[in-house]
CSV table of C-alpha atoms in Angstrom, one decimal:
chain,number,residue,atom,x,y,z
A,215,MET,CA,60.3,181.7,112.6
A,216,SER,CA,57.3,179.7,111.7
A,217,THR,CA,56.6,176.4,113.1
A,218,THR,CA,53.8,173.9,112.3
A,219,VAL,CA,52.6,171.9,115.3
A,220,PRO,CA,50.6,168.7,114.6
A,221,PRO,CA,47.4,168.3,116.8
A,222,ALA,CA,47.9,167.1,120.2
A,223,SER,CA,46.0,163.7,119.5
A,224,ALA,CA,48.7,162.7,116.8
A,225,ALA,CA,51.3,162.4,119.5
A,226,ARG,CA,49.1,160.1,121.6
A,227,SER,CA,48.5,157.7,118.8
A,228,ALA,CA,49.7,154.2,119.0
A,229,VAL,CA,53.5,154.1,119.6
A,230,PRO,CA,55.1,151.8,116.9
A,231,MET,CA,57.1,148.9,118.6
A,232,GLU,CA,60.1,148.6,116.3
A,233,PRO,CA,63.8,148.8,117.5
A,234,ALA,CA,65.6,151.7,116.7
A,235,GLU,CA,69.5,152.3,116.2
A,236,VAL,CA,71.1,154.0,119.0
A,237,ALA,CA,73.2,156.3,116.7
A,238,ASP,CA,70.0,157.3,114.9
A,239,LEU,CA,68.3,158.2,118.0
A,240,LEU,CA,71.2,160.1,119.3
A,241,ALA,CA,71.4,162.2,116.2
A,242,SER,CA,67.6,162.8,116.3
A,243,ALA,CA,67.7,163.8,119.9
A,244,ARG,CA,70.7,166.2,119.3
A,245,GLU,CA,68.8,167.9,116.3
A,246,VAL,CA,65.6,168.2,118.3
A,247,VAL,CA,67.5,169.8,121.3
A,248,ALA,CA,69.1,172.3,118.8
A,249,VAL,CA,65.9,173.3,117.1
A,250,LEU,CA,63.9,173.6,120.2
A,251,GLY,CA,66.7,175.3,122.1
A,252,ALA,CA,67.1,177.9,119.3
A,253,ALA,CA,63.4,178.7,119.3
A,254,ALA,CA,63.3,178.9,123.2
A,255,VAL,CA,66.2,181.7,123.1
A,256,GLY,CA,65.3,183.2,119.7
A,257,GLY,CA,61.6,183.4,120.2
A,258,ILE,CA,58.6,182.3,118.2
A,259,GLU,CA,56.1,183.6,115.8
A,260,GLN,CA,52.4,182.7,115.5
A,261,THR,CA,50.5,182.2,112.2
A,262,LEU,CA,48.1,185.0,111.6
A,263,GLY,CA,44.4,184.2,112.4
A,264,PRO,CA,41.7,184.1,109.9
A,265,GLU,CA,41.7,186.8,107.2
A,266,GLY,CA,44.8,188.2,108.5
A,267,GLY,CA,43.6,188.7,112.2
A,268,ASN,CA,45.6,188.5,115.4
A,269,PRO,CA,46.7,185.3,116.5
A,270,ASP,CA,44.3,183.6,118.9
A,271,GLY,CA,47.1,181.5,120.8
A,272,ALA,CA,45.6,178.2,119.6
A,273,GLU,CA,48.8,177.1,118.1
A,274,LEU,CA,50.6,178.0,121.4
A,275,VAL,CA,48.2,175.9,123.3
A,276,ASP,CA,48.9,172.9,120.9
A,277,LEU,CA,52.7,173.6,121.3
A,278,ILE,CA,52.6,173.3,124.9
A,279,SER,CA,50.6,170.2,124.8
A,280,SER,CA,52.9,168.7,122.2
A,281,LEU,CA,56.0,169.6,124.2
A,282,GLU,CA,54.6,167.8,127.1
A,283,ASP,CA,54.1,164.8,125.0
A,284,LEU,CA,57.6,165.2,123.8
A,285,THR,CA,58.8,165.3,127.5
A,286,ALA,CA,56.8,162.1,128.4
A,287,ALA,CA,58.2,160.3,125.1
A,288,ALA,CA,61.9,161.3,126.2
A,289,ALA,CA,61.3,160.1,129.7
A,290,ALA,CA,60.2,156.9,128.3
A,291,LEU,CA,63.2,156.4,126.0
A,292,GLN,CA,65.5,157.4,128.8
A,293,ALA,CA,64.1,154.8,131.0
A,294,ARG,CA,64.7,152.2,128.2
A,295,ALA,CA,68.3,153.5,127.7
A,296,ALA,CA,69.1,153.0,131.4
A,297,MET,CA,67.7,149.4,131.4
A,298,GLU,CA,69.7,148.7,128.2
A,299,LEU,CA,72.9,150.1,129.9
A,300,ASP,CA,72.3,147.8,132.8
A,301,LYS,CA,72.0,144.8,130.6
A,302,THR,CA,75.0,145.7,128.6
A,303,ARG,CA,77.2,146.3,131.6
A,304,ARG,CA,76.3,143.2,133.3
A,305,ALA,CA,76.9,141.0,130.1
A,306,HIS,CA,80.3,142.8,129.7
A,307,GLU,CA,81.3,142.1,133.4
A,308,ALA,CA,80.0,138.4,133.1
A,309,ARG,CA,82.4,137.9,130.3
A,310,GLN,CA,85.1,139.4,132.5
A,311,ASP,CA,84.2,136.7,135.1
A,312,VAL,CA,83.0,139.3,137.8
A,313,PRO,CA,81.1,137.6,140.4
A,314,ALA,CA,77.3,137.6,139.8
A,315,ARG,CA,76.8,139.7,143.0
A,316,ARG,CA,78.9,142.5,141.9
A,317,ARG,CA,77.7,142.9,138.3
A,318,GLY,CA,76.0,146.1,137.7
A,319,ARG,CA,77.5,147.7,140.8
A,320,GLY,CA,78.3,151.1,139.2
A,321,VAL,CA,75.4,151.5,136.5
A,322,ALA,CA,73.2,153.7,138.8
A,323,ALA,CA,76.2,156.0,139.2
A,324,GLU,CA,76.8,155.9,135.4
A,325,VAL,CA,73.1,156.9,134.8
A,326,ALA,CA,73.3,159.6,137.4
A,327,LEU,CA,76.4,161.3,135.7
A,328,ALA,CA,74.9,160.9,132.1
A,329,ALA,CA,71.6,162.5,133.4
A,330,ARG,CA,73.6,165.2,135.4
A,331,THR,CA,71.9,164.4,138.7
A,332,SER,CA,72.5,162.7,142.2
A,333,LEU,CA,73.3,159.1,142.5
A,334,ALA,CA,69.9,158.8,144.4
A,335,ARG,CA,68.1,160.3,141.5
A,336,GLY,CA,70.2,157.9,139.1
A,337,SER,CA,69.2,154.8,141.0
A,338,THR,CA,65.6,155.9,140.9
A,339,LEU,CA,65.8,156.3,136.9
A,340,LEU,CA,67.4,152.8,136.6
A,341,GLY,CA,64.9,151.1,138.8
A,342,PHE,CA,62.1,153.2,136.9
A,343,GLY,CA,63.5,151.9,133.7
A,344,LYS,CA,64.0,148.3,134.7
A,345,ALA,CA,60.4,148.2,136.1
A,346,LEU,CA,58.7,149.8,132.9
A,347,CYS,CA,60.7,147.7,130.3
A,348,LEU,CA,60.5,144.4,132.2
A,349,GLU,CA,57.3,144.2,134.1
A,350,MET,CA,55.0,147.2,133.1
A,351,PRO,CA,54.9,147.5,129.3
A,352,HIS,CA,51.4,149.1,129.3
A,353,THR,CA,52.7,152.0,131.7
A,354,LEU,CA,55.7,152.4,129.3
A,355,SER,CA,53.4,152.7,126.3
A,356,ALA,CA,51.2,155.1,127.9
A,357,LEU,CA,54.2,157.0,128.9
A,358,ALA,CA,55.8,156.9,125.6
A,359,GLY,CA,52.6,158.1,123.9
A,360,GLY,CA,52.0,161.1,126.1
A,361,ARG,CA,49.0,159.6,127.9
A,362,LEU,CA,50.9,159.5,131.2
A,363,SER,CA,53.3,162.0,132.6
A,364,ALA,CA,56.8,160.9,133.9
A,365,TRP,CA,55.7,161.5,137.6
A,366,ARG,CA,52.4,159.6,137.2
A,367,ALA,CA,54.2,156.6,135.6
A,368,MET,CA,56.7,156.9,138.5
A,369,LEU,CA,53.7,157.0,141.0
A,370,LEU,CA,52.5,153.5,139.4
A,371,VAL,CA,56.0,152.2,139.7
A,372,LYS,CA,56.5,153.2,143.3
A,373,GLU,CA,53.1,152.1,144.4
A,374,SER,CA,53.5,148.6,142.8
A,375,ALA,CA,57.0,148.0,144.1
A,376,CYS,CA,55.8,145.8,147.0
A,377,LEU,CA,53.9,143.3,144.6
A,378,PRO,CA,55.4,140.2,143.1
A,379,ALA,CA,56.3,140.3,139.5
A,380,PRO,CA,53.2,138.4,138.1
A,381,GLU,CA,50.9,140.8,140.2
A,382,ARG,CA,52.6,143.9,139.1
A,383,VAL,CA,52.2,142.8,135.5
A,384,ARG,CA,48.5,142.2,136.0
A,385,MET,CA,48.1,145.6,137.8
A,386,ASP,CA,49.8,147.3,134.8
A,387,ARG,CA,47.5,145.5,132.3
A,388,GLU,CA,44.3,146.4,134.3
A,389,LEU,CA,45.2,149.9,134.9
A,390,CYS,CA,47.2,151.0,131.8
A,391,GLU,CA,46.1,148.9,128.9
A,392,ASP,CA,42.9,150.7,128.4
A,393,PRO,CA,43.8,154.4,127.5
A,394,GLU,CA,40.6,155.8,129.1
A,395,ARG,CA,41.1,153.9,132.5
A,396,LEU,CA,43.4,156.8,133.9
A,397,ALA,CA,42.4,159.4,131.4
A,398,GLY,CA,42.0,162.9,133.2
A,399,LEU,CA,43.2,161.6,136.7
A,400,GLY,CA,45.6,163.8,138.6
A,401,ASP,CA,48.7,162.8,140.6
A,402,ARG,CA,46.9,161.9,143.6
A,403,GLN,CA,44.2,160.0,141.9
A,404,VAL,CA,46.6,157.8,139.8
A,405,GLY,CA,48.5,157.0,143.0
A,406,GLY,CA,45.2,156.3,144.7
A,407,ALA,CA,44.2,154.0,142.0
A,408,ALA,CA,47.4,152.0,142.2
A,409,ARG,CA,47.4,151.8,146.2
A,410,ALA,CA,43.8,150.6,145.9
A,411,TRP,CA,44.5,147.9,143.5
A,412,CYS,CA,47.4,146.6,145.5
A,413,ALA,CA,45.4,146.9,148.8
A,414,ALA,CA,42.6,144.9,147.4
A,415,GLN,CA,44.7,142.3,145.5
A,416,ASN,CA,47.5,141.7,148.0
A,417,PRO,CA,47.0,143.1,151.3
A,418,ALA,CA,49.7,141.3,152.8
A,419,ALA,CA,52.3,143.0,150.5
A,420,VAL,CA,50.9,146.3,151.6
A,421,VAL,CA,51.3,145.5,155.3
A,422,GLU,CA,54.8,144.2,154.7
A,423,ARG,CA,55.6,147.5,152.9
A,424,GLN,CA,54.4,149.5,155.8
A,425,ARG,CA,56.5,147.2,158.2
A,426,ARG,CA,59.5,148.0,156.1
A,427,ALA,CA,58.8,151.8,156.1
A,428,GLU,CA,59.1,151.7,159.9
A,429,SER,CA,62.7,150.6,159.6
A,430,GLU,CA,63.5,153.6,157.6
A,431,ARG,CA,62.7,156.1,160.2
A,432,ARG,CA,65.5,158.9,160.3
A,433,VAL,CA,66.2,162.5,161.1
A,434,THR,CA,67.4,164.9,158.3
A,435,LEU,CA,68.6,168.5,158.2
A,436,ARG,CA,68.0,170.6,155.1
A,437,PRO,CA,68.9,174.3,154.5
A,438,ALA,CA,65.9,176.9,154.5
A,439,PRO,CA,66.0,180.5,153.3
A,440,ASP,CA,67.2,183.3,155.6
A,441,THR,CA,69.6,181.3,157.5
A,442,MET,CA,67.0,178.7,158.8
A,443,THR,CA,67.1,175.0,158.5
A,444,TYR,CA,64.4,172.2,158.3
A,445,LEU,CA,65.1,169.6,161.1
A,446,THR,CA,62.8,166.6,160.1
A,447,ALA,CA,62.2,163.4,161.6
A,448,LEU,CA,60.4,160.5,159.7
A,449,LEU,CA,58.7,158.4,162.4
A,450,PRO,CA,56.1,155.8,162.6
A,451,VAL,CA,52.7,157.4,163.1
A,452,ALA,CA,52.5,156.4,166.9
A,453,GLU,CA,55.8,157.7,167.8
A,454,GLY,CA,55.4,160.9,165.7
A,455,VAL,CA,51.9,161.8,167.2
A,456,ALA,CA,53.4,161.1,170.6
A,457,ALA,CA,56.5,163.3,170.2
A,458,TYR,CA,54.3,166.2,168.8
A,459,LYS,CA,51.8,165.8,171.6
A,460,ALA,CA,54.5,165.9,174.3
A,461,LEU,CA,55.8,169.3,172.7
A,462,THR,CA,52.3,170.7,172.5
A,463,GLU,CA,51.6,169.8,176.2
A,464,GLN,CA,54.9,171.3,177.4
A,465,VAL,CA,54.2,174.5,175.6
A,466,ASP,CA,50.5,174.5,177.1
A,467,ALA,CA,51.9,174.2,180.6
A,468,ALA,CA,54.5,177.2,180.0
A,469,ARG,CA,51.7,179.3,178.7
A,470,ALA,CA,49.4,178.4,181.5
A,471,ALA,CA,52.1,179.5,184.1
A,472,GLY,CA,51.8,182.9,183.0
A,473,PRO,CA,52.4,185.7,180.3
A,474,ALA,CA,55.9,186.6,179.3
A,475,GLU,CA,58.1,188.7,181.8
A,476,ALA,CA,58.4,192.3,181.3
A,477,GLY,CA,60.7,193.2,178.6
A,478,GLU,CA,60.4,189.8,177.0
A,479,THR,CA,59.3,189.5,173.5
A,480,PRO,CA,56.0,187.6,173.4
A,481,ARG,CA,56.5,184.2,171.5
A,482,SER,CA,53.9,182.6,169.2
A,483,ARG,CA,52.9,178.9,170.0
A,484,GLY,CA,55.0,177.8,167.0
A,485,GLN,CA,58.1,179.6,168.3
A,486,LEU,CA,57.6,178.2,171.8
A,487,MET,CA,57.4,174.7,170.4
A,488,ALA,CA,60.4,175.2,168.3
A,489,ASP,CA,62.3,176.6,171.4
A,490,ALA,CA,61.2,173.6,173.5
A,491,LEU,CA,62.4,171.2,170.9
A,492,VAL,CA,65.9,172.7,170.8
A,493,ALA,CA,66.1,172.9,174.6
A,494,THR,CA,65.2,169.2,175.0
A,495,LEU,CA,67.6,168.1,172.5
A,496,THR,CA,70.6,170.3,173.4
A,497,GLY,CA,70.0,171.0,177.1
A,498,CYS,CA,70.3,174.6,176.6
A,499,ALA,CA,67.6,176.9,178.6
A,500,PRO,CA,64.8,178.1,175.9
A,501,GLY,CA,66.1,181.0,174.0
A,502,GLU,CA,69.9,180.3,175.0
A,503,ARG,CA,72.2,179.7,172.1
A,504,PRO,CA,74.0,176.4,172.1
A,505,PRO,CA,77.8,176.2,172.1
A,506,VAL,CA,79.2,176.6,168.7
A,507,LEU,CA,82.3,175.8,166.8
A,508,VAL,CA,82.9,178.6,164.2
A,509,ASN,CA,84.7,177.5,160.9
A,510,LEU,CA,85.9,181.0,160.0
A,511,VAL,CA,86.1,181.1,156.2
A,512,MET,CA,86.5,185.0,156.5
A,513,THR,CA,89.2,187.3,157.5
A,514,ASP,CA,89.7,188.9,160.9
A,515,ARG,CA,88.1,192.1,159.1
A,516,ALA,CA,85.0,190.2,158.2
A,517,LEU,CA,84.7,188.9,161.8
A,518,PHE,CA,85.6,192.0,163.7
A,519,SER,CA,85.5,195.1,161.5
A,520,GLY,CA,82.3,194.8,159.6
A,521,ASP,CA,83.8,193.4,156.2
A,522,SER,CA,81.0,191.9,154.1
A,523,ASP,CA,82.8,188.8,152.9
A,524,ALA,CA,80.5,185.9,153.3
A,525,ALA,CA,81.0,183.1,155.8
A,526,GLU,CA,80.3,179.5,155.5
A,527,VAL,CA,78.5,177.1,157.9
A,528,PRO,CA,79.5,173.5,157.1
A,529,GLY,CA,76.3,171.5,156.0
A,530,TYR,CA,74.3,174.6,155.4
A,531,GLY,CA,76.2,176.9,153.0
A,532,PRO,CA,77.1,180.7,152.7
A,533,VAL,CA,75.7,183.0,155.4
A,534,PRO,CA,76.1,186.8,155.8
A,535,ALA,CA,79.3,187.8,157.7
A,536,ALA,CA,77.0,190.1,160.1
A,537,TRP,CA,74.9,187.0,160.9
A,538,ALA,CA,78.2,184.9,161.7
A,539,ARG,CA,79.5,187.8,163.9
A,540,ASP,CA,76.1,187.8,165.9
A,541,LEU,CA,76.5,183.9,166.1
A,542,VAL,CA,79.8,184.2,167.9
A,543,ARG,CA,78.7,187.2,170.0
A,544,ASP,CA,75.5,185.7,171.2
A,545,SER,CA,76.7,182.2,172.0
A,546,THR,CA,77.5,181.2,175.7
A,547,GLN,CA,80.7,179.4,174.5
A,548,ALA,CA,82.6,179.7,171.2
A,549,TRP,CA,85.5,178.2,169.7
A,550,VAL,CA,87.4,179.5,166.7
A,551,ARG,CA,89.1,177.5,163.8
A,552,ARG,CA,90.8,179.7,161.3
A,553,LEU,CA,90.7,178.8,157.7
A,554,TYR,CA,92.9,180.4,154.8
A,555,THR,CA,91.7,180.6,151.2
A,556,SER,CA,93.8,181.6,148.3
A,557,PRO,CA,93.1,185.3,147.5
A,558,SER,CA,93.3,184.7,143.7
A,559,THR,CA,91.0,181.7,143.4
A,560,GLY,CA,89.0,181.6,146.9
A,561,ALA,CA,89.9,178.0,147.2
A,562,LEU,CA,90.5,176.6,150.7
A,563,VAL,CA,94.1,175.8,150.8
A,564,ALA,CA,95.2,175.5,154.4
A,565,MET,CA,93.6,175.1,158.0
A,566,ASP,CA,94.9,176.1,161.3
A,567,SER,CA,93.8,174.4,164.4
A,568,ARG,CA,94.6,173.7,168.0
A,569,LYS,CA,93.5,170.3,167.4
A,570,ARG,CA,96.6,168.7,166.2
A,571,THR,CA,95.9,164.9,165.7
A,572,ALA,CA,96.9,164.6,162.0
A,573,PRO,CA,94.5,162.3,160.6
A,574,ALA,CA,91.4,164.1,162.2
A,575,GLY,CA,92.7,167.4,161.2
A,576,LEU,CA,93.1,166.3,157.6
A,577,ALA,CA,89.8,164.8,157.6
A,578,ALA,CA,88.1,168.1,158.8
A,579,PHE,CA,90.0,170.2,156.4
A,580,ILE,CA,88.9,167.9,153.4
A,581,GLU,CA,85.3,168.0,154.9
A,582,LEU,CA,85.4,171.8,154.9
A,583,ARG,CA,86.9,172.1,151.5
A,584,ASP,CA,84.2,170.0,149.9
A,585,HIS,CA,81.3,171.5,152.2
A,586,ALA,CA,80.8,168.1,153.7
A,587,THR,CA,79.0,167.1,150.4
A,588,CYS,CA,79.8,164.4,147.9
A,589,ARG,CA,82.2,165.9,145.5
A,590,VAL,CA,81.0,163.5,142.4
A,591,ALA,CA,79.5,165.8,139.8
A,592,TRP,CA,75.8,166.7,140.2
A,593,CYS,CA,75.6,164.7,143.6
A,594,ASP,CA,74.7,166.7,146.4
A,595,ALA,CA,74.3,163.9,148.9
A,596,PRO,CA,75.7,164.4,152.4
A,597,GLY,CA,79.4,163.2,152.6
A,598,ARG,CA,79.9,159.9,154.4
A,599,HIS,CA,83.5,159.0,153.5
A,600,ILE,CA,86.8,160.5,153.0
A,601,ASP,CA,87.8,158.8,149.9
A,602,HIS,CA,91.0,158.4,148.0
A,603,ALA,CA,90.7,159.4,144.4
A,604,ASP,CA,93.8,157.1,143.5
A,605,PRO,CA,93.0,154.3,145.8
A,606,ALA,CA,95.5,153.4,148.6
A,607,ALA,CA,95.7,150.0,147.3
A,608,ASN,CA,97.5,151.6,144.3
A,609,SER,CA,99.9,153.5,146.5
A,610,GLY,CA,97.5,156.8,146.3
A,611,CYS,CA,98.7,159.2,148.9
A,612,THR,CA,96.6,160.1,152.1
A,613,ASN,CA,96.5,163.9,151.6
A,614,GLY,CA,94.3,166.6,150.7
A,615,VAL,CA,95.2,166.6,147.0
A,616,ASN,CA,94.3,162.9,146.7
A,617,GLN,CA,91.1,162.7,148.8
A,618,GLN,CA,87.7,163.9,148.5
A,619,VAL,CA,84.3,163.6,150.3
A,620,THR,CA,81.9,161.0,148.8
A,621,CYS,CA,78.7,159.6,149.7
A,622,GLU,CA,78.6,155.9,150.6
A,623,ALA,CA,77.0,155.0,147.2
A,624,HIS,CA,79.4,156.8,144.9
A,625,ASN,CA,82.4,155.5,147.1
A,626,TYR,CA,81.4,151.8,146.4
A,627,ALA,CA,80.3,152.7,142.8
A,628,LYS,CA,83.8,153.7,141.8
A,629,GLN,CA,85.1,150.3,143.0
A,630,ALA,CA,83.4,148.6,140.0
A,631,PRO,CA,85.4,147.7,137.0
A,632,GLY,CA,86.3,150.4,134.6
A,633,TRP,CA,86.0,153.3,137.1
A,634,SER,CA,88.9,155.6,137.9
A,635,ALA,CA,89.4,159.1,139.5
A,636,ILE,CA,92.4,161.2,139.5
A,637,GLY,CA,93.1,164.4,141.4
A,638,PRO,CA,95.3,167.4,140.5
A,639,PRO,CA,99.1,167.1,140.7
A,640,SER,CA,100.5,168.0,144.2
A,641,PRO,CA,101.6,171.8,144.4
A,642,THR,CA,105.1,172.3,143.6
A,643,SER,CA,105.6,175.3,145.9
A,644,SER,CA,103.5,177.2,148.3
A,645,ARG,CA,102.9,180.2,145.9
A,646,VAL,CA,99.3,181.4,145.9
A,647,ALA,CA,99.2,180.9,142.2
A,648,ASP,CA,99.6,177.2,142.8
A,649,HIS,CA,96.5,177.1,144.9
A,650,ALA,CA,93.8,176.5,142.1
A,651,PRO,CA,90.4,175.2,143.1
A,652,HIS,CA,90.6,171.4,143.9
A,653,ARG,CA,89.6,169.3,140.9
A,654,ILE,CA,88.7,165.6,140.5
A,655,GLU,CA,88.2,163.9,137.4
A,656,THR,CA,86.1,160.7,137.3
A,657,THR,CA,86.3,158.4,134.3
A,658,THR,CA,83.4,155.8,133.9
A,659,PRO,CA,83.6,152.3,132.1
A,660,THR,CA,82.5,153.9,128.7
A,661,GLY,CA,85.6,156.4,128.8
A,662,HIS,CA,83.3,159.3,129.7
A,663,ARG,CA,84.9,161.9,131.9
A,664,TYR,CA,83.3,164.2,134.5
A,665,VAL,CA,85.1,167.0,136.3
A,666,SER,CA,84.2,168.2,139.8
A,667,THR,CA,85.6,171.4,141.1
A,668,ALA,CA,85.6,172.4,145.0
A,669,GLN,CA,83.4,175.4,145.3
A,670,PRO,CA,85.4,178.2,147.2
A,671,PRO,CA,84.0,178.7,150.7
A,672,GLY,CA,81.1,181.1,150.8
A,673,HIS,CA,80.5,180.4,147.0
A,674,GLN,CA,82.0,183.9,146.4
A,675,PRO,CA,83.5,184.7,143.0
A,676,ALA,CA,87.3,185.2,143.2
A,677,ARG,CA,88.2,188.9,143.8
A,678,ARG,CA,91.5,190.7,143.0
A,679,PRO,CA,92.9,193.4,145.1
A,680,ALA,CA,92.3,196.9,144.1
A,681,THR,CA,95.7,198.0,144.5
A,682,GLY,CA,99.1,196.3,145.3
A,683,THR,CA,99.8,192.7,144.7
A,684,TRP,CA,99.2,189.3,146.7
A,685,PRO,CA,102.1,188.1,148.9
A,686,ARG,CA,104.1,185.4,147.4
A,687,ARG,CA,103.7,183.0,150.4
A,688,LEU,CA,101.0,182.3,152.8
A,689,HIS,CA,101.7,183.5,156.3
A,690,THR,CA,102.3,181.1,159.0
A,691,ARG,CA,100.2,181.5,162.2
A,692,PRO,CA,101.7,183.8,164.7
A,693,ARG,CA,101.0,183.1,168.4
A,694,GLY,CA,97.9,185.1,169.6
A,695,SER,CA,96.7,186.5,166.4
A,696,PRO,CA,94.8,189.8,166.3
A,697,GLY,CA,91.6,187.9,165.8
A,698,GLU,CA,92.1,185.7,168.7
A,699,ARG,CA,92.8,188.5,170.9
A,700,ALA,CA,89.7,190.6,169.6
A,701,LEU,CA,87.4,187.5,170.1
A,702,ALA,CA,88.6,187.1,173.6
A,703,GLU,CA,87.9,190.7,174.4
A,704,ALA,CA,84.5,190.4,172.8
A,705,LEU,CA,83.5,187.4,174.9
A,706,ALA,CA,84.9,189.0,177.9
A,707,ARG,CA,82.7,192.0,177.3
A,708,ALA,CA,79.7,189.8,176.6
A,709,ALA,CA,80.1,188.0,179.9
């Protein structure tokens, strides 16, 4: 396959400012995707060098540069499309007499689904498009021509968000009208140029932005590799420094008191600080495991007989069965809630708990099935609401079939005109074959449909038995199951 690549400078020439038909753009985009995708999978050939010599790679360098220009131009066009979708949706809702304050409520969610990303990212893309198209035309032109990357354009939008519209327009003109002004600058330098301009031209706006940032303090938890997590606190600088100083002083005092006792594994300064943080927050002694509620998405064999089926920790994800067994064994207190999955699909289909309050139990089941994460396609935000797919106002049932976990933003977005969601039909029997993975189909105002399927606990592929057949019905819970008896014996031995 032979490809002719224009010089990189050609892509950075002036971008013609003429409207284009959406249908033509869509056809062109699909054609480009097909050509580039085929080349990426099938491979590429280089033109022979002078006098038939070996290629020197110059064409590949030009191709890499031109593809970066293409990526930037695509980001600019995507920003324009997001802004136009917002304008179109608001105009349509105005004709339907939707109150002004409610117009455009679901546009960010539409953008997110179309871009196959989270709603938070969709909101960012929509805001990015509106800022570029309405207030920052020179930045948009630089992005479309490949002089700015999408991330550097985003930095300019982000750093100027505190400015009134007239000053933002002026910053855009002074920083981006001249192609040489930001040429050759890296990410940090571009962001620094924008911050310096804002601080010099409107220091009051910068101070107000810093004051608002303090109101956004929060604590978050993110998974890390090897069954670790990142517990992060976003704090004002004074409080953050004070908290860190308190931890360091506590650790320094402990190290000054003497070395580790005989037989105790020496701990580094970082380990001591982490242990001190956990001890302060949980009230457990350093090194002591906190009490734990184990949601066992595993058989008794996996918990007590060394089977390798993965376990699941809600809010984290799949973990090795051996690690889950150690967690139960090493905890000073442990509670077990048994969960049942369909042998054929791996879908969570029932939960057995001593906590018998129906609404709370149902909510817990749905949160575990959906991994406490928003179920809307491509959104991995933490779940905040147990939402009815078919609204309760429309006589939608309150059960595990019609309910799903959503983030706040998606729950509110689906209340906008033109949005709907539907769950699967209720199972007609308790046969295992009826328990397919839970699916929700969401329809947007444009008629686009997006299907979300609940991932089986542990994210393990469904497995068939090597021999025999699956039972026709799920077994009911006996009193004092073998798993509970084995757990009680294990805890008694550990005590």
